Amino acid sequence: MEKLATSLHDILDPEPPPPTKPFVPVSLKRSVLHDVARGLSFLHSHSPPIIHRDLSARNVLLNEGMVAKIADLGMARIVPSLRASTMTKAPGASIYMPPEALEDESRYDVTIDIFSLGVLAIFTLPKCFPDLWQQRTWTTVRGWWVEQSLSVVATTCGR
């Protein structure tokens, strides 16, 4: 069994502050997000698709080579198709969830995980989304995310 040394949350957590904690380069953060996207692609392209429903920095584990693995599939659900299915309120951390998943009984699909990946990217690469740290509600995050074009985000993150 592969040893998973740490979580994305552990390497992003500001405690302990630098210089005690090593600097995490943007290239590593991008690589981790790419690994997570590939993992979600695997789950979503399964037949039938699997929705993780609890993607967060704590559920992204890193091996000794800093390759990310999606963990904690305890809340995952198999959906009959790529169309939205009625499910109970998503169990994950609400900051990572789209609004429709926070209702008691709602219809959602694999896009719930994509939204969570977007929020994870915001937390992982904060310099790419500087205005978000002035306002902390998920509604602001969602509105900002929807309104921005990917080209603007990609250009900003490339710096």
PDB file of C-alpha atoms in Angstrom:
ATOM      1  CA  MET A   1       0.000   0.000   0.000  1.00  0.00           C
ATOM      2  CA  GLU A   2       1.248   3.458  -0.910  1.00  0.00           C
ATOM      3  CA  LYS A   3       2.238   5.801   1.931  1.00  0.00           C
ATOM      4  CA  LEU A   4       0.440   9.140   1.752  1.00  0.00           C
ATOM      5  CA  ALA A   5       2.626  11.549   3.687  1.00  0.00           C
ATOM      6  CA  THR A   6       0.404  14.616   4.070  1.00  0.00           C
ATOM      7  CA  SER A   7      -2.723  16.400   2.866  1.00  0.00           C
ATOM      8  CA  LEU A   8      -3.193  19.484   0.738  1.00  0.00           C
ATOM      9  CA  HIS A   9      -4.698  21.129   3.812  1.00  0.00           C
ATOM     10  CA  ASP A  10      -1.473  20.480   5.748  1.00  0.00           C
ATOM     11  CA  ILE A  11       0.742  22.134   3.140  1.00  0.00           C
ATOM     12  CA  LEU A  12      -1.623  25.111   2.710  1.00  0.00           C
ATOM     13  CA  ASP A  13      -2.325  25.673   6.413  1.00  0.00           C
ATOM     14  CA  PRO A  14      -0.652  28.906   7.585  1.00  0.00           C
ATOM     15  CA  GLU A  15       0.299  27.318  10.936  1.00  0.00           C
ATOM     16  CA  PRO A  16       3.162  27.029  11.640  1.00  0.00           C
ATOM     17  CA  PRO A  17       4.199  30.189   9.822  1.00  0.00           C
ATOM     18  CA  PRO A  18       7.278  30.394   7.611  1.00  0.00           C
ATOM     19  CA  PRO A  19      10.248  29.954   8.025  1.00  0.00           C
ATOM     20  CA  THR A  20       9.280  26.858  10.066  1.00  0.00           C
ATOM     21  CA  LYS A  21       7.064  25.644   7.256  1.00  0.00           C
ATOM     22  CA  PRO A  22       8.621  25.119   3.818  1.00  0.00           C
ATOM     23  CA  PHE A  23       7.548  27.314   0.906  1.00  0.00           C
ATOM     24  CA  VAL A  24       5.205  25.552  -1.533  1.00  0.00           C
ATOM     25  CA  PRO A  25       5.932  26.630  -5.128  1.00  0.00           C
ATOM     26  CA  VAL A  26       3.063  27.506  -7.459  1.00  0.00           C
ATOM     27  CA  SER A  27       4.217  24.757  -9.839  1.00  0.00           C
ATOM     28  CA  LEU A  28       3.585  22.140  -7.124  1.00  0.00           C
ATOM     29  CA  LYS A  29       0.165  23.614  -6.348  1.00  0.00           C
ATOM     30  CA  ARG A  30      -0.774  23.489 -10.041  1.00  0.00           C
ATOM     31  CA  SER A  31       0.462  19.908 -10.261  1.00  0.00           C
ATOM     32  CA  VAL A  32      -1.675  18.928  -7.268  1.00  0.00           C
ATOM     33  CA  LEU A  33      -4.762  20.551  -8.807  1.00  0.00           C
ATOM     34  CA  HIS A  34      -4.042  18.758 -12.085  1.00  0.00           C
ATOM     35  CA  ASP A  35      -3.815  15.436 -10.228  1.00  0.00           C
ATOM     36  CA  VAL A  36      -7.143  16.127  -8.508  1.00  0.00           C
ATOM     37  CA  ALA A  37      -8.781  17.013 -11.838  1.00  0.00           C
ATOM     38  CA  ARG A  38      -7.492  13.752 -13.327  1.00  0.00           C
ATOM     39  CA  GLY A  39      -8.831  11.834 -10.328  1.00  0.00           C
ATOM     40  CA  LEU A  40     -12.256  13.427 -10.704  1.00  0.00           C
ATOM     41  CA  SER A  41     -12.196  12.680 -14.415  1.00  0.00           C
ATOM     42  CA  PHE A  42     -11.598   9.019 -13.568  1.00  0.00           C
ATOM     43  CA  LEU A  43     -14.520   8.943 -11.122  1.00  0.00           C
ATOM     44  CA  HIS A  44     -16.865  10.820 -13.445  1.00  0.00           C
ATOM     45  CA  SER A  45     -16.011   8.748 -16.523  1.00  0.00           C
ATOM     46  CA  HIS A  46     -16.718   5.527 -14.647  1.00  0.00           C
ATOM     47  CA  SER A  47     -19.779   3.653 -15.833  1.00  0.00           C
ATOM     48  CA  PRO A  48     -21.984   4.562 -14.016  1.00  0.00           C
ATOM     49  CA  PRO A  49     -20.399   7.860 -12.872  1.00  0.00           C
ATOM     50  CA  ILE A  50     -19.248   8.328  -9.278  1.00  0.00           C
ATOM     51  CA  ILE A  51     -19.747  11.649  -7.473  1.00  0.00           C
ATOM     52  CA  HIS A  52     -17.257  12.225  -4.633  1.00  0.00           C
ATOM     53  CA  ARG A  53     -19.477  14.799  -2.799  1.00  0.00           C
ATOM     54  CA  ASP A  54     -16.836  15.672  -0.188  1.00  0.00           C
ATOM     55  CA  LEU A  55     -13.872  17.112  -2.080  1.00  0.00           C
ATOM     56  CA  SER A  56     -11.806  19.418   0.135  1.00  0.00           C
ATOM     57  CA  ALA A  57      -8.171  20.165   0.925  1.00  0.00           C
ATOM     58  CA  ARG A  58      -8.315  17.623   3.777  1.00  0.00           C
ATOM     59  CA  ASN A  59      -9.420  14.912   1.322  1.00  0.00           C
ATOM     60  CA  VAL A  60      -6.542  15.460  -1.085  1.00  0.00           C
ATOM     61  CA  LEU A  61      -3.617  13.383   0.128  1.00  0.00           C
ATOM     62  CA  LEU A  62      -0.059  13.622  -1.187  1.00  0.00           C
ATOM     63  CA  ASN A  63       2.443  10.809  -1.458  1.00  0.00           C
ATOM     64  CA  GLU A  64       6.159  11.234  -0.817  1.00  0.00           C
ATOM     65  CA  GLY A  65       6.619  12.338  -4.449  1.00  0.00           C
ATOM     66  CA  MET A  66       3.930  15.027  -3.900  1.00  0.00           C
ATOM     67  CA  VAL A  67       1.489  13.312  -6.272  1.00  0.00           C
ATOM     68  CA  ALA A  68      -2.086  14.020  -5.162  1.00  0.00           C
ATOM     69  CA  LYS A  69      -4.663  11.315  -4.525  1.00  0.00           C
ATOM     70  CA  ILE A  70      -8.353  11.885  -3.807  1.00  0.00           C
ATOM     71  CA  ALA A  71      -9.271  10.273  -0.492  1.00  0.00           C
ATOM     72  CA  ASP A  72     -12.336   9.583   1.649  1.00  0.00           C
ATOM     73  CA  LEU A  73     -14.898   8.166  -0.731  1.00  0.00           C
ATOM     74  CA  GLY A  74     -17.240   7.399   2.164  1.00  0.00           C
ATOM     75  CA  MET A  75     -19.753  10.006   0.999  1.00  0.00           C
ATOM     76  CA  ALA A  76     -19.402   9.169  -2.704  1.00  0.00           C
ATOM     77  CA  ARG A  77     -22.458   8.118  -4.671  1.00  0.00           C
ATOM     78  CA  ILE A  78     -22.889   6.208  -7.888  1.00  0.00           C
ATOM     79  CA  VAL A  79     -25.349   8.009 -10.156  1.00  0.00           C
ATOM     80  CA  PRO A  80     -27.389   6.228 -12.802  1.00  0.00           C
ATOM     81  CA  SER A  81     -26.372   8.671 -15.539  1.00  0.00           C
ATOM     82  CA  LEU A  82     -24.637  11.982 -16.159  1.00  0.00           C
ATOM     83  CA  ARG A  83     -28.005  13.712 -15.666  1.00  0.00           C
ATOM     84  CA  ALA A  84     -28.853  15.278 -12.330  1.00  0.00           C
ATOM     85  CA  SER A  85     -30.176  12.876  -9.708  1.00  0.00           C
ATOM     86  CA  THR A  86     -32.168  13.621  -6.578  1.00  0.00           C
ATOM     87  CA  MET A  87     -30.021  13.103  -3.495  1.00  0.00           C
ATOM     88  CA  THR A  88     -29.968  14.212   0.086  1.00  0.00           C
ATOM     89  CA  LYS A  89     -28.045  17.323   1.065  1.00  0.00           C
ATOM     90  CA  ALA A  90     -24.396  16.903   0.133  1.00  0.00           C
ATOM     91  CA  PRO A  91     -22.414  15.958   3.233  1.00  0.00           C
ATOM     92  CA  GLY A  92     -19.172  17.833   2.527  1.00  0.00           C
ATOM     93  CA  ALA A  93     -17.838  21.098   3.893  1.00  0.00           C
ATOM     94  CA  SER A  94     -20.317  23.788   2.840  1.00  0.00           C
ATOM     95  CA  ILE A  95     -17.625  26.208   1.636  1.00  0.00           C
ATOM     96  CA  TYR A  96     -16.752  23.698  -1.107  1.00  0.00           C
ATOM     97  CA  MET A  97     -20.373  22.998  -2.140  1.00  0.00           C
ATOM     98  CA  PRO A  98     -22.478  24.672  -4.824  1.00  0.00           C
ATOM     99  CA  PRO A  99     -25.723  26.205  -3.526  1.00  0.00           C
ATOM    100  CA  GLU A 100     -27.954  23.512  -5.025  1.00  0.00           C
ATOM    101  CA  ALA A 101     -26.177  20.813  -3.017  1.00  0.00           C
ATOM    102  CA  LEU A 102     -26.891  22.584   0.285  1.00  0.00           C
ATOM    103  CA  GLU A 103     -30.647  22.096   0.043  1.00  0.00           C
ATOM    104  CA  ASP A 104     -32.180  19.265   2.080  1.00  0.00           C
ATOM    105  CA  GLU A 105     -33.147  17.304  -1.011  1.00  0.00           C
ATOM    106  CA  SER A 106     -31.707  18.500  -4.270  1.00  0.00           C
ATOM    107  CA  ARG A 107     -30.878  17.482  -7.806  1.00  0.00           C
ATOM    108  CA  TYR A 108     -27.241  17.564  -8.764  1.00  0.00           C
ATOM    109  CA  ASP A 109     -24.716  15.637 -10.795  1.00  0.00           C
ATOM    110  CA  VAL A 110     -20.953  15.335 -11.301  1.00  0.00           C
ATOM    111  CA  THR A 111     -20.713  19.127 -11.605  1.00  0.00           C
ATOM    112  CA  ILE A 112     -20.908  19.307  -7.805  1.00  0.00           C
ATOM    113  CA  ASP A 113     -17.335  17.973  -7.745  1.00  0.00           C
ATOM    114  CA  ILE A 114     -16.233  20.433 -10.438  1.00  0.00           C
ATOM    115  CA  PHE A 115     -17.538  23.325  -8.340  1.00  0.00           C
ATOM    116  CA  SER A 116     -15.616  21.932  -5.353  1.00  0.00           C
ATOM    117  CA  LEU A 117     -12.482  21.717  -7.512  1.00  0.00           C
ATOM    118  CA  GLY A 118     -12.916  25.390  -8.419  1.00  0.00           C
ATOM    119  CA  VAL A 119     -13.153  26.381  -4.759  1.00  0.00           C
ATOM    120  CA  LEU A 120     -10.133  24.188  -4.028  1.00  0.00           C
ATOM    121  CA  ALA A 121      -8.231  26.061  -6.765  1.00  0.00           C
ATOM    122  CA  ILE A 122      -9.185  29.370  -5.159  1.00  0.00           C
ATOM    123  CA  PHE A 123      -7.788  28.243  -1.805  1.00  0.00           C
ATOM    124  CA  THR A 124      -4.707  26.664  -3.366  1.00  0.00           C
ATOM    125  CA  LEU A 125      -3.767  29.574  -5.645  1.00  0.00           C
ATOM    126  CA  PRO A 126      -4.984  32.682  -3.770  1.00  0.00           C
ATOM    127  CA  LYS A 127      -2.865  35.101  -5.830  1.00  0.00           C
ATOM    128  CA  CYS A 128      -4.916  34.086  -8.875  1.00  0.00           C
ATOM    129  CA  PHE A 129      -8.089  35.233  -7.105  1.00  0.00           C
ATOM    130  CA  PRO A 130      -6.997  38.223  -4.981  1.00  0.00           C
ATOM    131  CA  ASP A 131     -10.388  39.922  -4.676  1.00  0.00           C
ATOM    132  CA  LEU A 132     -11.993  36.895  -3.048  1.00  0.00           C
ATOM    133  CA  TRP A 133     -10.106  37.284   0.201  1.00  0.00           C
ATOM    134  CA  GLN A 134     -11.870  40.593   0.906  1.00  0.00           C
ATOM    135  CA  GLN A 135     -15.297  38.866   1.019  1.00  0.00           C
ATOM    136  CA  ARG A 136     -15.593  35.399   2.492  1.00  0.00           C
ATOM    137  CA  THR A 137     -19.049  34.009   1.737  1.00  0.00           C
ATOM    138  CA  TRP A 138     -19.547  31.154  -0.684  1.00  0.00           C
ATOM    139  CA  THR A 139     -22.147  33.189  -2.567  1.00  0.00           C
ATOM    140  CA  THR A 140     -19.449  35.721  -3.382  1.00  0.00           C
ATOM    141  CA  VAL A 141     -17.102  32.919  -4.412  1.00  0.00           C
ATOM    142  CA  ARG A 142     -19.747  31.419  -6.672  1.00  0.00           C
ATOM    143  CA  GLY A 143     -20.676  34.766  -8.236  1.00  0.00           C
ATOM    144  CA  TRP A 144     -17.066  35.714  -8.842  1.00  0.00           C
ATOM    145  CA  TRP A 145     -16.227  32.296 -10.265  1.00  0.00           C
ATOM    146  CA  VAL A 146     -19.140  32.313 -12.707  1.00  0.00           C
ATOM    147  CA  GLU A 147     -18.509  35.878 -13.887  1.00  0.00           C
ATOM    148  CA  GLN A 148     -14.787  35.546 -14.609  1.00  0.00           C
ATOM    149  CA  SER A 149     -13.610  34.114 -17.886  1.00  0.00           C
ATOM    150  CA  LEU A 150     -11.133  31.254 -17.850  1.00  0.00           C
ATOM    151  CA  SER A 151      -8.733  33.265 -19.974  1.00  0.00           C
ATOM    152  CA  VAL A 152      -8.485  35.940 -17.268  1.00  0.00           C
ATOM    153  CA  VAL A 153      -7.902  33.312 -14.592  1.00  0.00           C
ATOM    154  CA  ALA A 154      -5.336  31.467 -16.716  1.00  0.00           C
ATOM    155  CA  THR A 155      -3.489  34.698 -17.507  1.00  0.00           C
ATOM    156  CA  THR A 156      -3.391  35.743 -13.851  1.00  0.00           C
ATOM    157  CA  CYS A 157      -2.240  32.313 -12.664  1.00  0.00           C
ATOM    158  CA  GLY A 158       0.508  32.245 -15.276  1.00  0.00           C
ATOM    159  CA  ARG A 159       2.371  35.089 -13.601  1.00  0.00           C
TER     160      ARG A 159
END
